XYZ file of C-alpha atoms in Angstrom:
571
model
C 8.286 25.914 -12.738
C 6.631 27.102 -9.518
C 5.954 24.107 -7.276
C 2.710 25.685 -6.051
C 1.219 25.223 -9.514
C 2.041 21.518 -9.407
C 0.484 21.230 -5.948
C -2.759 22.970 -6.972
C -3.169 20.974 -10.197
C -2.296 17.659 -8.561
C -4.502 18.106 -5.486
C -7.367 19.371 -7.668
C -7.184 16.307 -9.918
C -7.221 13.869 -6.999
C -10.062 15.537 -5.115
C -12.012 15.767 -8.367
C -11.410 12.082 -8.956
C -12.875 11.211 -5.561
C -15.898 13.494 -5.938
C -16.715 12.500 -9.530
C -15.058 9.320 -10.797
C -15.400 7.296 -7.595
C -19.094 8.216 -7.501
C -19.493 6.855 -11.037
C -17.702 3.631 -10.036
C -19.897 3.246 -6.948
C -23.152 3.725 -8.863
C -22.550 2.147 -12.252
C -19.767 -0.407 -11.826
C -19.784 -1.685 -8.236
C -23.406 -0.665 -7.546
C -23.055 -0.235 -3.783
C -25.994 -0.835 -1.457
C -26.471 -0.034 2.225
C -29.031 -2.830 2.438
C -26.255 -5.423 2.108
C -24.917 -6.840 5.381
C -21.136 -6.890 5.342
C -19.016 -9.771 6.701
C -18.025 -7.559 9.647
C -21.608 -8.020 10.867
C -22.472 -11.507 9.607
C -19.137 -13.005 10.738
C -18.226 -10.730 13.657
C -15.658 -12.544 15.828
C -14.149 -9.590 17.694
C -10.665 -10.403 16.359
C -10.461 -10.040 12.558
C -14.122 -9.371 11.667
C -15.134 -6.171 13.490
C -17.608 -3.484 12.261
C -15.610 -0.273 12.219
C -16.297 3.436 11.891
C -15.376 4.388 8.328
C -12.928 7.086 9.435
C -11.101 4.679 11.740
C -11.069 2.015 9.014
C -9.819 4.559 6.487
C -6.932 5.285 8.859
C -6.094 1.574 9.078
C -6.388 1.023 5.343
C -4.524 4.155 4.309
C -1.551 3.707 6.609
C -1.335 -0.028 5.868
C -1.092 0.525 2.123
C 1.039 3.674 2.300
C 4.183 2.628 4.136
C 7.412 4.111 2.834
C 6.713 3.174 -0.800
C 4.887 6.385 -1.865
C 7.936 8.240 -0.553
C 10.691 5.947 -1.855
C 9.251 5.350 -5.349
C 8.634 8.976 -6.381
C 11.825 10.134 -4.643
C 13.798 7.748 -6.877
C 11.760 8.225 -10.074
C 12.287 12.013 -10.283
C 15.758 11.195 -11.566
C 14.011 11.008 -14.989
C 12.489 14.451 -14.345
C 9.506 15.688 -12.377
C 6.996 15.732 -15.261
C 6.726 11.962 -15.967
C 6.492 11.225 -12.238
C 3.817 13.916 -11.804
C 1.708 12.574 -14.676
C 1.903 8.956 -13.510
C 1.017 9.815 -9.901
C -1.947 12.068 -10.713
C -3.500 10.084 -13.581
C -2.659 6.789 -11.901
C -4.317 7.800 -8.619
C -7.518 9.039 -10.252
C -8.166 6.361 -12.858
C -6.226 3.292 -11.686
C -5.236 3.164 -7.997
C -8.568 4.388 -6.622
C -10.551 2.021 -8.833
C -8.243 -0.917 -7.975
C -8.352 -0.462 -4.187
C -12.084 0.289 -4.188
C -12.805 -2.734 -6.387
C -10.717 -5.222 -4.386
C -12.433 -4.086 -1.180
C -15.886 -4.353 -2.731
C -15.295 -7.792 -4.259
C -13.840 -9.252 -1.055
C -16.590 -8.054 1.260
C -19.177 -9.476 -1.169
C -17.467 -12.853 -0.690
C -17.341 -13.163 3.108
C -14.107 -11.166 3.337
C -12.173 -13.693 1.260
C -8.727 -12.699 0.018
C -8.062 -11.898 -3.607
C -6.091 -15.157 -3.789
C -9.131 -17.179 -2.698
C -11.319 -15.288 -5.173
C -8.903 -16.249 -7.939
C -9.627 -19.897 -7.155
C -13.361 -19.277 -7.288
C -13.350 -17.415 -10.587
C -10.439 -18.850 -12.588
C -9.775 -22.225 -10.960
C -7.608 -24.002 -8.387
C -4.477 -23.928 -10.541
C -4.745 -20.165 -10.943
C -5.291 -19.779 -7.202
C -2.156 -21.773 -6.355
C -0.025 -19.701 -8.724
C -1.630 -16.531 -7.376
C -0.668 -17.510 -3.820
C 2.968 -17.945 -4.888
C 3.045 -14.333 -6.108
C 1.280 -13.055 -2.974
C 3.605 -14.954 -0.620
C 6.746 -13.632 -2.312
C 5.380 -10.074 -2.452
C 4.524 -10.059 1.264
C 7.902 -11.577 2.109
C 9.610 -8.730 0.228
C 7.516 -6.133 2.066
C 7.966 -7.357 5.651
C 11.691 -8.108 5.262
C 12.639 -4.952 3.379
C 10.528 -2.608 5.509
C 12.155 -3.993 8.650
C 15.529 -3.028 7.160
C 14.266 0.425 6.117
C 12.779 1.153 9.556
C 15.870 -0.014 11.426
C 18.039 2.136 9.180
C 15.919 5.219 9.869
C 15.938 4.579 13.626
C 19.739 4.440 13.500
C 20.275 7.378 11.108
C 17.579 9.548 12.751
C 17.722 8.709 16.492
C 15.311 11.572 17.223
C 12.555 9.392 15.708
C 12.988 6.540 18.222
C 10.830 7.953 21.052
C 7.849 8.966 18.852
C 8.058 5.676 16.903
C 7.665 3.419 19.942
C 5.581 5.933 21.889
C 3.003 5.766 19.097
C 2.256 2.157 20.117
C 1.311 3.255 23.642
C -0.825 6.065 22.219
C -2.573 3.579 19.918
C -3.349 1.182 22.788
C -5.025 3.992 24.730
C -6.918 5.169 21.634
C -8.252 1.639 21.028
C -9.488 1.323 24.603
C -11.027 4.807 24.518
C -12.949 4.137 21.297
C -14.121 0.550 21.801
C -14.216 -0.060 25.548
C -15.039 3.356 26.999
C -16.978 4.643 23.939
C -15.445 8.096 24.216
C -16.123 10.807 21.643
C -14.099 9.994 18.496
C -13.140 13.600 17.563
C -11.923 14.299 21.122
C -9.904 11.072 21.225
C -8.476 11.867 17.795
C -7.328 15.366 18.734
C -5.770 14.207 21.997
C -4.023 11.307 20.256
C -2.512 13.511 17.550
C -1.403 16.167 20.057
C 0.322 13.523 22.188
C 1.968 12.001 19.120
C 3.408 15.340 18.015
C 4.477 16.081 21.584
C 6.452 12.834 21.433
C 8.159 14.124 18.286
C 9.248 17.262 20.132
C 10.514 15.140 23.028
C 12.291 12.818 20.614
C 13.973 15.778 18.949
C 15.280 16.893 22.354
C 16.301 13.422 23.514
C 17.612 11.285 20.632
C 18.125 7.599 21.420
C 21.474 6.383 20.097
C 22.177 2.696 20.637
C 25.697 1.449 21.463
C 27.727 -0.224 18.736
C 26.978 -3.669 20.197
C 23.855 -4.881 22.037
C 23.977 -8.509 23.129
C 26.448 -9.034 20.321
C 24.125 -7.416 17.757
C 24.621 -4.260 15.731
C 22.030 -1.473 16.250
C 20.389 -2.319 12.909
C 20.148 -6.018 13.748
C 18.770 -5.259 17.216
C 15.994 -3.041 15.847
C 15.119 -5.620 13.156
C 14.620 -8.378 15.747
C 12.544 -6.075 17.986
C 10.421 -5.067 14.987
C 9.653 -8.676 14.063
C 8.760 -9.547 17.661
C 6.420 -6.565 17.710
C 4.973 -7.468 14.278
C 4.267 -11.044 15.371
C 2.489 -9.941 18.554
C 0.524 -7.207 16.752
C -0.662 -9.652 14.072
C -2.259 -11.918 16.713
C -4.025 -9.230 18.752
C -7.644 -8.326 17.914
C -7.583 -5.585 15.276
C -9.341 -3.069 17.551
C -6.688 -3.360 20.283
C -3.673 -2.111 18.316
C -3.836 -2.417 14.532
C -6.867 -0.192 13.927
C -6.095 2.590 16.431
C -2.406 2.641 15.521
C -3.179 2.994 11.834
C -5.944 5.520 12.493
C -3.817 7.838 14.620
C -0.943 7.478 12.154
C -3.294 8.421 9.337
C -4.269 11.591 11.182
C -0.669 12.516 11.951
C 0.220 11.991 8.303
C -2.472 14.406 7.199
C -1.192 16.909 9.755
C 2.314 16.299 8.418
C 1.084 16.703 4.839
C -0.659 19.903 5.926
C 2.657 21.186 7.296
C 4.470 20.178 4.108
C 1.870 21.671 1.755
C 1.701 24.750 4.013
C 5.417 25.187 3.414
C 4.774 24.935 -0.349
C 2.087 27.610 -0.040
C 4.261 30.021 1.950
C 7.549 29.591 0.090
C 6.215 28.681 -3.377
C 9.658 27.248 -4.162
C 10.938 26.846 -7.681
C 11.347 23.311 -8.964
C 15.073 23.150 -9.674
C 15.023 19.648 -11.172
C 14.368 19.415 -14.935
C 10.905 18.506 -16.213
C 12.498 15.742 -18.292
C 16.049 14.901 -17.328
C 18.212 14.285 -20.383
C 21.373 14.249 -18.297
C 20.761 11.178 -16.164
C 23.762 9.575 -14.425
C 25.508 6.669 -16.098
C 23.814 3.358 -15.416
C 20.321 4.830 -15.044
C 17.825 2.449 -16.694
C 15.358 3.559 -19.353
C 12.304 5.449 -18.126
C 10.073 3.100 -20.152
C 8.967 0.810 -18.628
C 10.837 1.275 -15.318
C 8.968 4.440 -14.294
C 5.729 2.472 -13.956
C 7.194 -0.069 -11.558
C 9.468 2.346 -9.680
C 6.426 4.415 -8.680
C 3.972 1.787 -7.509
C 2.292 3.045 -4.338
C 0.999 6.488 -5.247
C -0.184 5.369 -8.706
C -1.236 1.710 -8.331
C 0.036 -1.113 -6.149
C -0.855 -4.783 -5.991
C -0.118 -4.768 -2.266
C -3.210 -2.573 -1.827
C -5.436 -5.325 -3.187
C -4.005 -7.739 -0.623
C -4.749 -5.277 2.203
C -8.220 -4.443 0.857
C -9.197 -8.103 0.680
C -7.120 -9.251 3.652
C -7.987 -6.948 6.549
C -10.066 -3.936 5.440
C -12.923 -5.981 3.936
C -13.382 -7.774 7.267
C -13.956 -4.473 9.094
C -16.291 -2.663 6.696
C -19.395 -1.459 8.530
C -21.458 -0.570 5.435
C -20.862 -1.419 1.802
C -21.095 2.246 0.815
C -18.143 2.964 3.141
C -15.912 1.123 0.660
C -15.847 4.165 -1.611
C -14.393 6.366 1.129
C -12.067 3.720 2.550
C -10.809 2.293 -0.741
C -10.802 5.149 -3.231
C -10.035 7.973 -0.805
C -7.333 5.818 0.771
C -5.639 5.805 -2.638
C -6.106 9.580 -2.866
C -4.333 10.011 0.477
C -1.409 8.015 -0.812
C -1.384 9.973 -4.052
C -1.146 13.205 -2.069
C 1.860 11.807 -0.188
C 3.521 10.801 -3.481
C 2.808 14.238 -4.953
C 4.264 15.928 -1.873
C 7.356 13.750 -2.223
C 7.831 14.763 -5.862
C 7.642 18.458 -4.956
C 9.862 18.129 -1.860
C 12.587 16.224 -3.715
C 12.644 18.530 -6.741
C 12.228 21.956 -5.098
C 13.792 21.419 -1.660
C 17.255 22.285 -2.971
C 18.678 25.713 -3.802
C 20.098 24.951 -7.235
C 20.101 22.296 -9.918
C 23.693 21.523 -8.963
C 22.645 20.834 -5.359
C 19.922 18.494 -6.626
C 22.303 16.700 -8.988
C 24.762 16.253 -6.105
C 22.116 14.108 -4.362
C 20.952 12.259 -7.495
C 24.358 10.955 -8.536
C 22.982 7.524 -9.431
C 19.722 5.624 -9.752
C 18.308 4.752 -6.288
C 20.336 7.534 -4.643
C 17.192 9.532 -3.831
C 14.784 7.713 -1.585
C 13.647 8.588 1.943
C 16.738 10.616 2.807
C 16.151 12.964 -0.144
C 12.537 13.431 0.977
C 13.541 14.137 4.587
C 16.313 16.546 3.576
C 14.377 18.418 0.879
C 11.105 18.528 2.830
C 12.898 19.561 6.013
C 14.529 22.491 4.218
C 11.174 23.695 2.852
C 9.405 23.427 6.218
C 12.226 25.331 7.882
C 12.148 28.087 5.262
C 8.378 28.374 5.042
C 7.146 27.840 8.585
C 10.231 28.562 10.651
C 10.256 25.123 12.271
C 13.864 24.224 13.168
C 15.518 22.011 10.570
C 16.212 19.278 13.145
C 12.569 19.126 14.257
C 11.371 19.285 10.638
C 13.561 16.303 9.787
C 12.296 14.463 12.892
C 8.658 15.013 11.843
C 9.257 13.733 8.317
C 11.454 10.832 9.452
C 8.840 9.801 12.027
C 6.162 9.928 9.325
C 8.243 7.602 7.165
C 9.023 5.219 10.047
C 5.445 5.019 11.324
C 4.034 4.316 7.892
C 6.633 1.703 7.131
C 5.903 0.108 10.527
C 2.134 -0.016 9.977
C 2.677 -1.609 6.579
C 5.073 -4.120 8.096
C 2.779 -5.280 10.909
C -0.198 -5.451 8.544
C 2.019 -7.426 6.171
C 2.828 -9.954 8.912
C -0.899 -10.412 9.611
C -1.657 -10.829 5.910
C 1.222 -13.271 5.505
C -0.224 -15.270 8.386
C -3.532 -15.532 6.489
C -1.679 -16.680 3.354
C 0.289 -19.345 5.248
C -2.938 -20.639 6.806
C -4.566 -20.720 3.373
C -1.621 -22.641 1.913
C -1.879 -25.042 4.860
C -5.559 -25.673 4.107
C -4.731 -26.460 0.479
C -2.155 -28.976 1.714
C -4.661 -30.452 4.174
C -2.974 -29.005 7.280
C -4.879 -26.709 9.633
C -2.505 -24.168 11.186
C -3.365 -22.041 14.196
C -2.774 -18.297 14.063
C 0.192 -18.637 16.430
C 1.894 -21.379 14.411
C 1.343 -19.533 11.123
C 2.735 -16.317 12.635
C 5.845 -18.123 13.909
C 6.410 -19.534 10.406
C 6.077 -16.042 8.892
C 8.481 -14.438 11.375
C 11.076 -17.240 11.126
C 11.090 -17.194 7.300
C 11.343 -13.391 7.185
C 14.140 -13.327 9.776
C 16.006 -16.066 7.905
C 15.867 -13.981 4.731
C 16.804 -10.776 6.556
C 19.929 -12.247 8.130
C 20.864 -14.500 5.201
C 23.522 -12.046 4.005
C 25.135 -11.417 7.389
C 24.539 -10.124 10.875
C 23.632 -6.604 9.791
C 20.253 -7.706 8.441
C 20.962 -6.489 4.917
C 19.578 -9.752 3.519
C 16.129 -8.200 3.824
C 16.958 -6.210 0.708
C 18.201 -9.199 -1.323
C 14.973 -9.768 -3.213
C 13.719 -6.164 -2.975
C 14.751 -5.397 -6.601
C 11.878 -7.691 -7.598
C 9.297 -5.689 -5.626
C 8.359 -3.176 -8.320
C 7.563 -5.668 -11.066
C 6.026 -8.240 -8.691
C 3.855 -5.588 -7.068
C 2.542 -4.266 -10.384
C 1.971 -7.756 -11.764
C -0.047 -8.435 -8.616
C -2.126 -5.333 -9.355
C -2.764 -6.567 -12.893
C -3.835 -9.984 -11.573
C -6.249 -8.330 -9.116
C -7.740 -6.253 -11.927
C -8.146 -9.414 -14.006
C -10.225 -11.026 -11.233
C -12.370 -7.880 -11.045
C -12.894 -8.079 -14.813
C -14.136 -11.666 -14.553
C -16.562 -10.763 -11.755
C -17.909 -7.711 -13.593
C -18.259 -9.696 -16.821
C -20.355 -12.322 -15.037
C -22.508 -9.553 -13.559
C -22.891 -7.854 -16.957
C -21.493 -4.626 -15.535
C -19.239 -2.117 -17.388
C -15.720 -3.562 -17.572
C -13.862 -0.818 -19.472
C -12.934 1.149 -16.297
C -11.027 -1.967 -15.185
C -9.989 -3.522 -18.493
C -8.154 -0.475 -19.914
C -5.949 0.003 -16.804
C -5.437 -3.782 -16.652
C -3.967 -3.906 -20.166
C -1.706 -0.897 -19.544
C -0.377 -2.098 -16.179
C 0.061 -5.664 -17.448
C 2.054 -4.598 -20.519
C 4.348 -2.284 -18.528
C 4.876 -4.847 -15.758
C 5.655 -7.739 -18.114
C 7.992 -5.488 -20.094
C 9.797 -4.439 -16.901
C 10.065 -8.050 -15.703
C 11.657 -9.095 -19.002
C 14.098 -6.154 -18.820
C 15.051 -7.198 -15.297
C 15.657 -10.786 -16.403
C 18.257 -9.448 -18.826
C 19.851 -7.329 -16.093
C 20.006 -10.248 -13.650
C 21.503 -12.485 -16.350
C 24.245 -9.970 -17.132
C 24.976 -9.541 -13.411
C 24.923 -13.345 -12.933
C 22.504 -12.879 -10.043
C 21.013 -16.354 -10.252
C 18.749 -15.968 -7.183
C 16.907 -12.938 -8.545
C 16.950 -14.379 -12.065
C 15.279 -17.591 -10.905
C 12.692 -15.816 -8.760
C 11.897 -13.325 -11.521
C 11.298 -16.152 -14.002
C 9.047 -17.973 -11.521
C 7.016 -14.817 -10.828
C 6.758 -14.048 -14.555
C 5.552 -17.553 -15.411
C 2.972 -17.482 -12.589
C 1.696 -14.048 -13.629
C 1.391 -14.934 -17.318
C -0.318 -18.230 -16.526
C -2.864 -16.605 -14.174
C -3.513 -13.821 -16.701
C -4.176 -16.288 -19.505
C -6.573 -18.236 -17.313
C -8.285 -14.994 -16.256
C -8.865 -13.884 -19.855
C -10.173 -17.375 -20.668
C -12.535 -17.063 -17.686
C -13.724 -13.686 -19.001
C -14.434 -15.231 -22.376
C -16.390 -18.078 -20.759
C -18.307 -15.587 -18.621
C -19.520 -13.749 -21.741
C -21.109 -16.957 -22.997
C -22.672 -17.981 -19.668
C -25.985 -16.951 -18.228
C -25.651 -13.532 -16.572
C -25.531 -13.404 -12.798
C -26.808 -10.895 -10.285
C -26.288 -9.944 -6.689
C -29.187 -9.025 -4.473
C -28.809 -6.927 -1.335
C -29.457 -10.014 0.775
C -26.669 -12.100 -0.734
C -23.732 -12.867 1.548
C -21.548 -14.678 -0.938
C -21.183 -15.137 -4.666
C -23.785 -13.931 -7.186
C -26.706 -16.154 -8.027
C -27.666 -16.937 -11.623
C -30.435 -14.926 -13.208
C -33.535 -17.059 -13.701
C -35.234 -16.117 -16.986
C -38.888 -15.225 -16.670
C -41.275 -17.832 -18.076
C -43.174 -16.802 -21.161
C -46.899 -16.565 -20.662
């Protein structure tokens, strides 16, 4: 199979989905209106609620939801063959991920920027909200702890990425000042920012930063983890326009440049996919493709974490309601393109099938390193960029996206902790909530020793928890649309599919944890499964009640929940 064919078909499907299907969703299902005043305007506080240019907000949203997951998931899942991964990424992006992200963003900004957890309380009850928050808290804890470990590992294994990784923060600070304080031309600022960022990659490739074996008694991995959490805590407290927005925006641009380089290499070399379409010779111990494929590839097909970002930060920065189509749906398309590029790079970036099988010797042996190695080889062959610099570009892409997801995750976790505090009758300041988040995440990260590997302890639960979270978000959307008497099938069909696959995968994992006598993961998996099932049952009951209630409507002047329709009096 020629990889160029996969690239053309995949890109065509995703662009078509944005141009056609997202337009249908915007007109018929979500019924967007520019006359509606978004929370960014009605609740503007200059910190979390800030009206934002849709391209800048897209950059924040896209890089926050992308992270390393659309690289790691597909790079692992191709062990079952490239065809199942390709189908799930393309169909999932068009009909599930785009709709999910778009819908969560729309619903939140119609409710004063409230999180999807808060909306669950409004539409299915306080008990459902409390259970929902348990799932969200654990999911965010997995993300911030595990991504800190992933980033630190990449900074140690690819020291050429250190300078561009930390230099990107300085670039972002200047970009934020240029856009918001000095009101400079956005295209000019964007071009300069991207050029400087890629110049830092060239410098980093020339001057790798290798830490000594011990720094203040810490290993290099442990040192980077602590620095990352300090940075994440500070970034989560700063106004979004100072660092979070510009950092994510400039990272989004550099990713598209990086994707352009990667897809340009596909175009020039048109490499043959050496991996099998369906791999019948998987290594011993590889789990069944059904249902594990659908939780291994989360970001890039659908991800519950996206709903948390959409309703946690992006909805508070939306300038116009109609921007939600570009920010939400096209953000999912961007991630789908990254996942598609990963599939092609990891299945055609090797000379022979034997070379590919030498990397994929066991489940979870692919990952970021396979993407960097395979993609670096293709870029070198197609565009003549030195292999070292090619690897630096791809490694920096992975690090920067993982870092943006991590610092957004810390901010979102801070919101969740404050919300839990309110339920318990305790009002927590942003600083106190952030300290709690950082301390808990650090405690988990170093719970298995001084190398910080504890951050990966509960990561095996991420796939199922993440997809269950997506199903719960879709269930809330179904309740809202039912009350509004809007079409629900675009949400209900994906909801049933994702829910079945996620519950199936969670049950399979329970059996695996039981056999391995891993009581921590077994207990957490059971808790998450019970919470998810309970919330789902309450959501379907709420849908049934909504069908029998008076229909509700939203007018363009509403700033919160829909008002009931008042029947016209008979004359």
